[in-house]
GROMACS .gro file of C-alpha atoms in nm:
model
   65
    1MET     CA    1  11.400  -2.288  21.596
    2PRO     CA    2  11.569  -2.149  21.283
    3LYS     CA    3  11.378  -2.047  20.974
    4LEU     CA    4  11.327  -2.322  20.718
    5LYS     CA    5  11.439  -2.269  20.362
    6THR     CA    6  11.201  -2.329  20.074
    7LYS     CA    7  11.313  -2.563  19.795
    8SER     CA    8  11.390  -2.334  19.501
    9SER     CA    9  11.280  -2.594  19.247
   10ALA     CA   10  10.935  -2.626  19.410
   11LYS     CA   11  10.903  -2.250  19.449
   12LYS     CA   12  10.947  -2.207  19.072
   13ARG     CA   13  10.705  -2.483  18.973
   14PHE     CA   14  10.404  -2.455  19.206
   15LYS     CA   15  10.164  -2.183  19.317
   16VAL     CA   16   9.904  -2.200  19.594
   17THR     CA   17   9.547  -2.109  19.498
   18GLY     CA   18   9.313  -1.907  19.718
   19SER     CA   19   9.148  -2.224  19.847
   20GLY     CA   20   9.483  -2.382  19.935
   21LYS     CA   21   9.519  -2.618  19.640
   22LEU     CA   22   9.845  -2.643  19.446
   23LYS     CA   23   9.857  -2.531  19.085
   24ARG     CA   24  10.106  -2.671  18.834
   25LYS     CA   25  10.196  -2.654  18.466
   26HIS     CA   26  10.163  -2.951  18.231
   27ALA     CA   27  10.473  -3.125  18.100
   28PHE     CA   28  10.559  -3.199  17.733
   29LYS     CA   29  10.491  -2.848  17.600
   30SER     CA   30  10.847  -2.717  17.558
   31HIS     CA   31  10.982  -2.874  17.238
   32ILE     CA   32  10.912  -3.123  16.956
   33LEU     CA   33  10.574  -2.961  16.907
   34THR     CA   34  10.535  -3.032  16.534
   35LYS     CA   35  10.422  -3.393  16.581
   36LYS     CA   36  10.172  -3.306  16.855
   37SER     CA   37   9.818  -3.221  16.755
   38LYS     CA   38   9.673  -2.876  16.804
   39LYS     CA   39   9.414  -3.015  17.045
   40ARG     CA   40   9.683  -3.182  17.257
   41LYS     CA   41   9.898  -2.867  17.272
   42LEU     CA   42   9.597  -2.656  17.368
   43LYS     CA   43   9.512  -2.890  17.656
   44LEU     CA   44   9.874  -2.879  17.779
   45THR     CA   45   9.862  -2.497  17.784
   46HIS     CA   46   9.612  -2.482  18.070
   47ASP     CA   47   9.723  -2.522  18.430
   48GLY     CA   48   9.640  -2.833  18.628
   49LEU     CA   49   9.618  -2.919  18.995
   50VAL     CA   50   9.859  -3.136  19.189
   51HIS     CA   51   9.726  -3.483  19.271
   52LYS     CA   52   9.618  -3.537  19.630
   53ALA     CA   53   9.883  -3.810  19.678
   54ASP     CA   54  10.162  -3.562  19.599
   55GLU     CA   55  10.023  -3.260  19.785
   56ALA     CA   56  10.180  -3.334  20.125
   57ASN     CA   57  10.527  -3.376  19.976
   58ILE     CA   58  10.511  -3.049  19.782
   59LYS     CA   59  10.365  -2.856  20.075
   60GLN     CA   60  10.659  -2.979  20.284
   61GLN     CA   61  10.901  -2.850  20.019
   62LEU     CA   62  10.722  -2.512  20.020
   63ASN     CA   63  10.711  -2.510  20.405
   64LEU     CA   64  10.333  -2.489  20.416
   65LYS     CA   65  10.127  -2.652  20.690
   0.00000   0.00000   0.00000
């Protein structure tokens, strides 16, 4: 069986935590920031976790079991 390649896009966007969960960044924090409130921008700064419904798909892209 040949080695499986990892999807480069997924590799750049997701990290696996110590407990095996998938960490992600929030969207909508790159531009047009003047109209967004300070509170909203601060909440978008912190990392989030991938939803359970999407975990299997992303783990497949990262070649994780």
